[in-house]
XYZ file of C-alpha atoms in Angstrom:
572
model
C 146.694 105.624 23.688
C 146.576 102.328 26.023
C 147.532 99.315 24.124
C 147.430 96.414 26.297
C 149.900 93.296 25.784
C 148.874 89.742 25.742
C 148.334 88.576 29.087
C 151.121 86.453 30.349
C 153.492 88.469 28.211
C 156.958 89.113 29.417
C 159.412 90.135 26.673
C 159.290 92.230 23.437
C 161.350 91.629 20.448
C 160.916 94.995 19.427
C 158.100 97.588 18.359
C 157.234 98.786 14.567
C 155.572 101.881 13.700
C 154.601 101.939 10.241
C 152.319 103.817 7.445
C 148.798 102.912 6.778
C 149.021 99.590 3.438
C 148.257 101.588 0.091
C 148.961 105.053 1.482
C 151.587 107.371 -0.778
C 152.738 109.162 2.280
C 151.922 109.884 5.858
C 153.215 111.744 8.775
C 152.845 111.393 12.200
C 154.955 112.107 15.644
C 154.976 109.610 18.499
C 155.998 111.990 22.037
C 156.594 109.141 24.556
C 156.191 105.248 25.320
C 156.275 104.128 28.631
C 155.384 100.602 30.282
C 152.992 100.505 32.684
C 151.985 97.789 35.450
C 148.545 98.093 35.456
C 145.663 95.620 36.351
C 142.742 95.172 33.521
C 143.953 97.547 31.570
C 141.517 98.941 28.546
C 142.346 99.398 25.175
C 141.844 102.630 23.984
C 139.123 103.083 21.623
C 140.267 105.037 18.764
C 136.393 106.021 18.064
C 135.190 106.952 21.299
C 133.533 110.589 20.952
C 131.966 113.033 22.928
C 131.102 115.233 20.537
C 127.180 115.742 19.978
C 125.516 115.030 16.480
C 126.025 117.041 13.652
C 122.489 118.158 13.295
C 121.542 121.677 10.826
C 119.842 124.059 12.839
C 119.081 126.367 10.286
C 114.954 126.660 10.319
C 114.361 128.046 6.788
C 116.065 127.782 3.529
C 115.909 128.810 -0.282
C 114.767 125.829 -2.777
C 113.528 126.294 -5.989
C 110.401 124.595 -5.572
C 109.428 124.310 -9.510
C 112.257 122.956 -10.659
C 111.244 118.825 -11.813
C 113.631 116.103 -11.952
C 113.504 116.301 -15.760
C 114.489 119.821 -15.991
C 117.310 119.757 -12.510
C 119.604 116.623 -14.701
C 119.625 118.387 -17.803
C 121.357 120.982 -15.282
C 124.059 118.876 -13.440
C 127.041 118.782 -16.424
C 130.005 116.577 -16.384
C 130.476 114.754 -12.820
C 133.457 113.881 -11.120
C 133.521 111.192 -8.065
C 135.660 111.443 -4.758
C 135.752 108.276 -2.417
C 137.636 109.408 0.750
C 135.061 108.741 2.537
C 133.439 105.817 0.941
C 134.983 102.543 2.944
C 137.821 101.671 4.892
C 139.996 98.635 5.335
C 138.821 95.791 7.142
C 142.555 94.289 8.112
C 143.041 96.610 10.896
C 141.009 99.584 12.351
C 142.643 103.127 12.008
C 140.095 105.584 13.506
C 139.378 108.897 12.225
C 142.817 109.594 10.882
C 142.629 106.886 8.371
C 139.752 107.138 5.606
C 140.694 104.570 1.869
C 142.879 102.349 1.692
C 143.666 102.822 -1.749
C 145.945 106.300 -0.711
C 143.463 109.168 -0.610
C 144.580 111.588 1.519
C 141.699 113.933 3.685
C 139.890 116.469 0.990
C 141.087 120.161 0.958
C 139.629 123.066 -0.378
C 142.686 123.280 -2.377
C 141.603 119.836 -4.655
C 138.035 120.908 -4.856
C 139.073 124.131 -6.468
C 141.321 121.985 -8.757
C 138.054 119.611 -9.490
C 135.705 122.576 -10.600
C 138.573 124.513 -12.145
C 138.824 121.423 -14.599
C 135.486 122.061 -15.246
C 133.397 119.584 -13.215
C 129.771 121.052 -12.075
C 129.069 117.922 -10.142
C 130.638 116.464 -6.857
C 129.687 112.742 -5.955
C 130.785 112.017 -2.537
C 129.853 108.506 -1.784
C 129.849 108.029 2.233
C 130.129 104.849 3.944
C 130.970 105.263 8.256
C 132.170 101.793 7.682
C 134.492 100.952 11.006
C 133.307 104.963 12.268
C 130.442 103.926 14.028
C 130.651 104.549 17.846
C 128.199 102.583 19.243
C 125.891 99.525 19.163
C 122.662 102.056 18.087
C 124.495 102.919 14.727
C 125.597 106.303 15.979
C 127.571 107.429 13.388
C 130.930 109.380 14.787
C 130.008 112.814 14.689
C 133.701 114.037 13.405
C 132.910 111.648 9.659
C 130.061 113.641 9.600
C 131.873 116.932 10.028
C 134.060 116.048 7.396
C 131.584 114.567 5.204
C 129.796 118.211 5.575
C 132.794 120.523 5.220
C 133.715 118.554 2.332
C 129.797 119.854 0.503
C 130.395 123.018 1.709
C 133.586 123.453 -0.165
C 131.982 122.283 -3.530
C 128.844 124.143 -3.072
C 130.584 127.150 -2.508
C 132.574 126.558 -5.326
C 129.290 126.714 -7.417
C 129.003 122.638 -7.635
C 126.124 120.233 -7.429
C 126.924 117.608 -4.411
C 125.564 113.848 -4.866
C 125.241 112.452 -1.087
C 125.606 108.661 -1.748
C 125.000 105.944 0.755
C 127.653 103.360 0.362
C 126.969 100.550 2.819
C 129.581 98.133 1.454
C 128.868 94.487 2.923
C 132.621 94.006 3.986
C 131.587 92.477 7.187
C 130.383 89.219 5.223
C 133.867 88.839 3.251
C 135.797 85.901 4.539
C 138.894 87.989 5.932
C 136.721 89.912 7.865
C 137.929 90.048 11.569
C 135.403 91.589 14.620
C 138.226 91.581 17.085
C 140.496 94.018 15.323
C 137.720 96.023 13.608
C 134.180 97.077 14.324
C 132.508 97.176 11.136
C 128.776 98.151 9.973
C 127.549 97.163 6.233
C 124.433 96.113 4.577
C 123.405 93.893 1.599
C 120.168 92.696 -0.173
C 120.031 89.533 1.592
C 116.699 87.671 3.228
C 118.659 86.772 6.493
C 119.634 90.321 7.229
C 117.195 92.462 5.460
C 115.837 93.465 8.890
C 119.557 94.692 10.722
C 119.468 96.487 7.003
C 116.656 98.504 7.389
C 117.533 99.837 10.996
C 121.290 100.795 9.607
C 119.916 102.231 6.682
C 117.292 103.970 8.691
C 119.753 105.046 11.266
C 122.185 106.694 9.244
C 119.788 108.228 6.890
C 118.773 110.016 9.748
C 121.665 111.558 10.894
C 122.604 112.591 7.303
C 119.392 114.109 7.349
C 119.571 115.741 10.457
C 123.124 117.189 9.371
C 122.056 118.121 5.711
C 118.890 119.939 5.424
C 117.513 123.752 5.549
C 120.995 125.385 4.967
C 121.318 123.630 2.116
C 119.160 124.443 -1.122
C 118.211 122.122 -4.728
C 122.119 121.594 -5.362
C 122.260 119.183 -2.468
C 121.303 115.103 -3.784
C 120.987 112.090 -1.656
C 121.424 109.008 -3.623
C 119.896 105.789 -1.457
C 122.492 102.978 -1.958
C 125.471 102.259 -3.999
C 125.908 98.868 -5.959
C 124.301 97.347 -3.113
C 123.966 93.320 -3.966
C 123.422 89.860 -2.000
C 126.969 88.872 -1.307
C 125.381 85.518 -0.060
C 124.581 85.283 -3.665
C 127.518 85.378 -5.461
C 126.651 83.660 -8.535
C 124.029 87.003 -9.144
C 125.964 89.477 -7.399
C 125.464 92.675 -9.067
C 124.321 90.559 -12.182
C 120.898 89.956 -10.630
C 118.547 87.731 -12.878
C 114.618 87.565 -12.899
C 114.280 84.250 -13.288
C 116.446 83.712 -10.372
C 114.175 83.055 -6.848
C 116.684 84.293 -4.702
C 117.300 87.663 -7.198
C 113.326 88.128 -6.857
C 113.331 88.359 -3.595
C 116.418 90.467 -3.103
C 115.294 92.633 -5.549
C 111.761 93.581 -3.226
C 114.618 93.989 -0.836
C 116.081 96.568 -2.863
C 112.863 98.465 -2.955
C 112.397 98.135 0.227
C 115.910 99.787 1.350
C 115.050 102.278 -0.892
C 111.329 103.080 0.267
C 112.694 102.811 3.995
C 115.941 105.472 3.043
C 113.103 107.860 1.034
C 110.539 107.565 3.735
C 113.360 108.821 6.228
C 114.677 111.550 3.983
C 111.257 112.926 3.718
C 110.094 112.744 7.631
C 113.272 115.103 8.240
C 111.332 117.850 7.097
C 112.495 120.793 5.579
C 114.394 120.885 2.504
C 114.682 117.398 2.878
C 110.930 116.512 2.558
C 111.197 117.784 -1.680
C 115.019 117.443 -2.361
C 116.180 115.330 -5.217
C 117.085 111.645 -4.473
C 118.622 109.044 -6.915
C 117.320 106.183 -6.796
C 119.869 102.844 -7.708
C 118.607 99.683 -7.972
C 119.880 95.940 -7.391
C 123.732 96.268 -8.216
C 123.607 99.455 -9.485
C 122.800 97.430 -13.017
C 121.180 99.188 -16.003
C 119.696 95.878 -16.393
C 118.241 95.428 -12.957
C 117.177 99.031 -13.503
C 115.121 98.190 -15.985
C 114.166 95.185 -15.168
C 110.013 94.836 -13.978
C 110.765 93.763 -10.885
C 112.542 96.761 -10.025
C 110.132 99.910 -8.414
C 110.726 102.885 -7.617
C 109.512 104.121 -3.942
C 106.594 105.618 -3.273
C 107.123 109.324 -2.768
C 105.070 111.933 -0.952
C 107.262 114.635 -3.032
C 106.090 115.213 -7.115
C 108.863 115.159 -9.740
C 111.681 114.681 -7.212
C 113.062 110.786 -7.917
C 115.744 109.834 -10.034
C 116.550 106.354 -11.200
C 120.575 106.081 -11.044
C 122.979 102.825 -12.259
C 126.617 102.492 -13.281
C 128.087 101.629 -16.820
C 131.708 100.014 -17.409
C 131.156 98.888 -21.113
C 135.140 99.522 -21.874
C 135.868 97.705 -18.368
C 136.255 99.016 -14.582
C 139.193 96.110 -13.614
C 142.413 94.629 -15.108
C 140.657 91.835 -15.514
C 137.805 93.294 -17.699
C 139.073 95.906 -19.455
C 138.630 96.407 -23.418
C 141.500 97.783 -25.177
C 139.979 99.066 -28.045
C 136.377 101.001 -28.381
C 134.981 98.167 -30.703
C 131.287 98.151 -33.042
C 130.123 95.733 -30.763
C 130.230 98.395 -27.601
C 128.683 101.032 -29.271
C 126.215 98.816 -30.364
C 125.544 97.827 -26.617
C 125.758 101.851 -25.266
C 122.937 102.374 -28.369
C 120.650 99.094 -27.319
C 120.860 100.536 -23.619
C 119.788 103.440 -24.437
C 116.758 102.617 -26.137
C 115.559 100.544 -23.645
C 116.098 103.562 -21.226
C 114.173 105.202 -23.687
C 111.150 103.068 -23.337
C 111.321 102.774 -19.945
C 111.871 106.010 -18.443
C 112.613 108.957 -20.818
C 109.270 108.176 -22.657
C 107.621 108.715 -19.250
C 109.532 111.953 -18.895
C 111.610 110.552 -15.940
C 115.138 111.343 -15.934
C 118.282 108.649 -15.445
C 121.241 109.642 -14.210
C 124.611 107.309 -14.826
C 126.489 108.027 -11.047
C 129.428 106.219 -12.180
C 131.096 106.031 -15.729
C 134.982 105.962 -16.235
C 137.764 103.971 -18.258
C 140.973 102.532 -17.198
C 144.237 104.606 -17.678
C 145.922 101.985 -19.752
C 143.273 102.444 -22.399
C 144.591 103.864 -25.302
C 143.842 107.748 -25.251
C 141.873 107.820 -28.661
C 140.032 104.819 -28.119
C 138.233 106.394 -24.896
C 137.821 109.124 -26.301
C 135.596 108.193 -28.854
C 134.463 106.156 -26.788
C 133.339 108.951 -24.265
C 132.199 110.743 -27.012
C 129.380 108.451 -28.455
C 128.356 107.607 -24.909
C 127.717 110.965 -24.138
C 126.321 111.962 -27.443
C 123.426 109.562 -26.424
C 123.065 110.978 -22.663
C 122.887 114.485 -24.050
C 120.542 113.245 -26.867
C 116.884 115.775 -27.407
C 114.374 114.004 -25.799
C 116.146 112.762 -22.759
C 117.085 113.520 -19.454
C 120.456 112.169 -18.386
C 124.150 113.370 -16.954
C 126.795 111.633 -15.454
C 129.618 110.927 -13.158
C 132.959 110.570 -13.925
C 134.538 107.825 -11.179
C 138.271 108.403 -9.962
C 139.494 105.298 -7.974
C 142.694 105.970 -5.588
C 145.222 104.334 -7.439
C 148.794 105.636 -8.313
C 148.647 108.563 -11.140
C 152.343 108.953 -11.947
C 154.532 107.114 -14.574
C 153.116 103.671 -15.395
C 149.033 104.550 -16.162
C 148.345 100.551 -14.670
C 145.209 99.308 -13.857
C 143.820 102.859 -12.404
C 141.010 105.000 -12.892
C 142.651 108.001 -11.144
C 143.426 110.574 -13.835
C 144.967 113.197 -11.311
C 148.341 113.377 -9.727
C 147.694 114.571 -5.849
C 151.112 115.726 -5.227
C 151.458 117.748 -8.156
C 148.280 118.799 -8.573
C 148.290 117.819 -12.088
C 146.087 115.944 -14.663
C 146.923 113.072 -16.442
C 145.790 112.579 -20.264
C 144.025 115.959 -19.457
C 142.390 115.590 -23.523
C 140.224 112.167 -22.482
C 138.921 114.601 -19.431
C 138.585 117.738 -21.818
C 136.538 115.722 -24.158
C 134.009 114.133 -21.696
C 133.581 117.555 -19.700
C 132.972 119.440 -23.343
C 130.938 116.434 -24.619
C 128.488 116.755 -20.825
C 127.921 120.498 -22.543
C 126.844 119.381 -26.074
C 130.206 120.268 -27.203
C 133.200 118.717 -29.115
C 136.594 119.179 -28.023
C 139.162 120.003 -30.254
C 141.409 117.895 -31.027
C 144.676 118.435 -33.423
C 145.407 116.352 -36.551
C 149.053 115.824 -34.954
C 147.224 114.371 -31.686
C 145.299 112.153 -33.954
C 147.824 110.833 -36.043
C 150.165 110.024 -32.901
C 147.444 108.499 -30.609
C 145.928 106.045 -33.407
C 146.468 102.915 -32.816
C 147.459 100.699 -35.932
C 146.566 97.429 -35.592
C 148.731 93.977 -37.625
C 146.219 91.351 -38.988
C 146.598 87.996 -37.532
C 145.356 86.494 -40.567
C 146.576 83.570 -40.804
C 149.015 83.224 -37.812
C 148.448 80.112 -35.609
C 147.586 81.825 -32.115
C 148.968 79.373 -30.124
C 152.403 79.061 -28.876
C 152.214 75.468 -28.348
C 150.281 71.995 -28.917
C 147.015 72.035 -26.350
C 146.206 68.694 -25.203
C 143.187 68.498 -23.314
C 141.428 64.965 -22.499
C 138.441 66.303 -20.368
C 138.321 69.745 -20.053
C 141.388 69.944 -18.200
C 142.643 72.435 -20.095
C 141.582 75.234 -22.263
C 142.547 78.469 -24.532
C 141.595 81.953 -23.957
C 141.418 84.039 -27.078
C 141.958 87.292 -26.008
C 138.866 89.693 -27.877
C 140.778 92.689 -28.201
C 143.047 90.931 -30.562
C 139.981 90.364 -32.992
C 139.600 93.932 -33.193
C 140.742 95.598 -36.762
C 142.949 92.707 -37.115
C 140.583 90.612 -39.040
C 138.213 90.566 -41.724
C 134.834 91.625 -41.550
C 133.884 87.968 -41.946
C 136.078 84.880 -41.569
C 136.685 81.610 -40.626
C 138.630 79.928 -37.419
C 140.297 77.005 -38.450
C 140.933 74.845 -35.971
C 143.706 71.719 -36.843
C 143.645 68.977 -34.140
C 144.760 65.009 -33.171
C 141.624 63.058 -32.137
C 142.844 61.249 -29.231
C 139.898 59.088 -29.082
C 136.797 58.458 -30.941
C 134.847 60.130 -28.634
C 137.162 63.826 -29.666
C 135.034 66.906 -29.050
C 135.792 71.083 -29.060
C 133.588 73.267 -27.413
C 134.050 76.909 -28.341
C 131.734 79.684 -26.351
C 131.995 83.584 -25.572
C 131.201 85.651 -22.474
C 129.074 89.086 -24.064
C 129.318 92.394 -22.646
C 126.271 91.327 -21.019
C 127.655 88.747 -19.002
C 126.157 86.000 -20.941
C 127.463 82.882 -22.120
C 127.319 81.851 -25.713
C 127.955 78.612 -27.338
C 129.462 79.230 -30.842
C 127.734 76.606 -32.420
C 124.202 77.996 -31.888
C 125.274 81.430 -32.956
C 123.201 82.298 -36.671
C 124.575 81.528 -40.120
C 127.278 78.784 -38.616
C 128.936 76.410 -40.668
C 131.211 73.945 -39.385
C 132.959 71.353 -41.482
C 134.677 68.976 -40.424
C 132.604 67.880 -37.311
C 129.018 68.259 -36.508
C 127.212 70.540 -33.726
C 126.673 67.891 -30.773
C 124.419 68.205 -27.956
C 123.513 71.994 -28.834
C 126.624 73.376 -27.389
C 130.024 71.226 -28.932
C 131.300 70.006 -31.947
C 132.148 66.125 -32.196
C 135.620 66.223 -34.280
C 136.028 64.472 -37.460
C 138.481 65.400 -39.339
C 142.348 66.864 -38.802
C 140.474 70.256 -39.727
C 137.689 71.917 -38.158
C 136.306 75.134 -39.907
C 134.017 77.233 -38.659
C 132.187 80.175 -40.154
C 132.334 83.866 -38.620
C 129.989 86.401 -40.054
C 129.741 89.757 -39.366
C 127.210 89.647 -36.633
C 129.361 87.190 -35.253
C 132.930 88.687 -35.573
C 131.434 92.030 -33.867
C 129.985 89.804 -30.886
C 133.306 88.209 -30.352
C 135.645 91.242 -30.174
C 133.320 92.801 -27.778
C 133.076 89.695 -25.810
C 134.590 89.792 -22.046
C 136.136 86.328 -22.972
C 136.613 83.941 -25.604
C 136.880 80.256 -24.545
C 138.236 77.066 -26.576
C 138.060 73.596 -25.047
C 137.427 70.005 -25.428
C 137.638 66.693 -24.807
C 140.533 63.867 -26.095
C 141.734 66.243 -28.741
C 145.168 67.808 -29.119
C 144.365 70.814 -30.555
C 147.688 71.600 -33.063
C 146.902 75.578 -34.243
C 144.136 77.975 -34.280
C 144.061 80.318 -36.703
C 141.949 82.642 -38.533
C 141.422 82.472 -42.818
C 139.595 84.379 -44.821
């Protein structure tokens, strides 16, 4: 490897040879370094290839040609989602050897044996070539693709379903992004670069369709695009919104990519030209899924399309994540699925859920009952629907953190192996077992708060300067099923307002005073969204509706204007 120095260079302090950021471990030898006068020299290019494209030369292969969309999901069992080879850093540019950033080593046959002997029928692999593109013609390098294919083989041997999934991850639009240490390809649902989009998309679809096709039989999916949103749009991002006229036009965009990524699948020939194909829409949102302006392509195959989106209702970050499996989500998993209801399974079209999971610091019961009502509605008579299980690349040992990795690499090991048990058992129709000494040690008792002022200190805000966060989860089983918050306050000027609001599950902002059945006394509703302070008390009135909407929220906001706000607290 030639690594130039800056020209004009004469002294080195030292060199460092370090592992990859994120990585748990990794080995590698260094022979020799020598120093070398030479003029112009070139930098080695870590993903220069020679090889020649990956391309299936089988002429003829076994497909069960009957088989409908409806019937093949009913088929595909509990999923579980590997992301080696879904996107790379875009600090520095590690070739080949180098494939997330978040620590996952290369697959072996070894883990996929470990994945199916858990009892997973599906494989997601989500691909994205990322910084592994070779040229300026979106030649993918033909060793990713070797990988990407040995990796299938493994779990189709094993007897698994494999979910092809093209992540093109707009990482070349983020604001650290850096061209002269990394070549990097992405796409998103944005006007100004739909048309580069549709020659990636078209490019790579290609190859994976040149690479995938006869040799491999029904158990094979592509899925188009994952989460793929208008970073240029960041106030919609993944949260698209109809009456938005930048959403409407990314979402034809979305159809677009799609039609363009089907339309390439299907010229391939082959298997290819009837194999299954997810289709996700903007943001992978069951919202934008079902929203009217979403459409599914235009297919030359019958039966063969499968509307796909992703579903975090107990949180997929720190910052997000639920604590406790509250009314108010399983309200929201049974209002989704009705609408999926009327909009696809009616129609007899099949949706499949390509990423589900929970964070590790979840309390164990709480997911699983969780798990278990969300999958008692996918498995549901009447509808076609399955789902993957996503596993992020975060540490599994000790501390469960922020992580929705549930496996320990090194030791080959699960972690709270029952959550796993009961989603795999619950994919089958089935309930997992559970003891009554399990129970009683993983239920989580929960102190009322009746009564206690929730804040630590005096908050004196004089124009929105400042503000409290009420955390939701501590709502939950803590309170009555109805209540009051009484609020006790210093008007610091005549003018003294409070403006208390809420952030649903849905990402949409409520003001509390034009919730129903609200009574506030001591002030008055102002402007449709505060309350102008009157006296040293401000009640207001929670009913039941309300108390469910609020520990479900994703955040709870209190604020105002000249008021020092002495105690919040919550009476029956």
């Amino acid at each position: 490897m030639v690594i130039p120095l800056i020209p004009g260079q004469k002294k080195l302090n030292g060199i460092n040879f370090a592992g990859t950021w994120y990585t748990e471990y990794e080995q590698f030898s260094i022979q020799s370094i020598t120093f070398e006068n030479i003029p112009n020299p070139e930098r080695t290019n870590i993903h220069a290839s020679d090889e020649p494209p990956v391309i299936d030369t089988a002429t003829t292969g076994t497909f069960n040609d009957s088989l409908t969309a409806w019937d093949f999901v009913q088929t595909l069992g509990a999923g579980y989602q590997y992301q080696s080879f879904s996107f790379n850093t875009t600090d520095l540019d590690f070739g080949m050897d180098f494939y997330h950033p978040w620590g996952e080593p290369k697959l072996t046959k070894e883990f996929i044996d470990f994945i199916r002997n858990k009892g997973f029928t599906t494989l997601r692999l989500m691909f994205n070539p990322g910084n592994h593109f070779v040229d300026d013609k979106h030649t993918v390098d033909p060793r990713f693709i070797k990988e990407l294919k040995q990796a299938t083989d493994w779990a189709l041997e094993d007897g698994m379903n494999v979910i092809l999934c093209g992540f093109f991850w707009g990482t070349q639009f983020r604001p650290d992004y850096n061209p002269d240490r990394v070549r990097y390809e992405g796409v998103i649902a944005n006007e100004k670069y739909q048309k580069q989009g549709e020659e990636l998309l078209t490019a790579v679809w290609k190859q994976i369709a040149t690479a995938f096709n006869n040799s491999y039989d029904e158990r094979l999916i592509f899925e188009t695009l994952n989460e793929c949103g208008d970073d240029l749009h960041p106030e919609h991002n993944h949260n698209p919104q109809e009456s938005c006229a930048v959403c409407k036009k990314d979402f034809g965009i979305i159809n677009r990519y799609n039609q363009v990524i089907l339309d390439t699948i299907r010229a391939s020939g082959g298997n290819n030209a009837k194999r299954f194909v997810m289709v996700e829409s903007y943001g992978a949102s069951a919202d934008a899924l079902c929203s009217k302006l979403f459409k599914l392509p235009k297919d030359k195959a019958k039966n063969k399309l499968i509307p796909t989106f992703h579903y975090y209702p107990m949180g997929a970050t720190p910052e997000g994540i639920k604590m406790f499996y509250t009314r108010g989500i399983k309200q929201q998993i049974s209002s989704l699925f009705e609408q999926l209801d009327k909009t696809y399974f009616s129609k007899h079209i099949p949706v499949y859920i390509s990423e589900i999971g929970t964070l590790r610091a979840i309390p164990l019961l709480e997911k699983i009952n969780y798990v278990n009502d969300l999958m008692a509605e996918v498995t549901k008579e009447g509808r076609s629907c399955a789902t993957t299980h996503h596993f992020d690349g975060g540490y599994a040992g000790g501390d469960p953190g922020p992580t929705i990795r549930y496996y320990n690499r090194k030791t080959m090991t699960w972690e709270q192996s029952e959550y796993l048990d009961s989603y795999i058992y619950a994919a089958r129709r089935e309930t997992y077992p559970l003891s009554d000494a399990f129970i009683r040690k993983n239920e989580v008792k929960v102190a009322s708060i009746v009564g206690k002022n929730l804040l630590d200190s005096p908050l004196e805000i004089h124009d929105f300067d400042k503000s409290f966060g009420l955390n939701p989860d501590s709502l939950v089983r803590s309170v009555p099923a109805t209540y009051k918050l009484e609020i006790t306050v210093d008007k610091l000027a005549s003018d003294a307002i409070l403006q208390i609001g809420f952030m649903d599950l849905n990402q949409k902002w409520h003001e509390i005073v034009n919730e129903k059945n609200v009574t506030i006394t001591g002030g008055s509703s102002k402007d449709g969204w505060c309350i102008a302070v009157k006296d040293e008390t401000v009640t207001i009135t929670v009913d039941e509706a309300l108390a469910v909407g609020l520990e479900s929220a994703q955040s709870i906001g209190i604020g105002g204007k000249n008021v020092r706000i002495k105690s919040i607290k919550i009476v029956e």
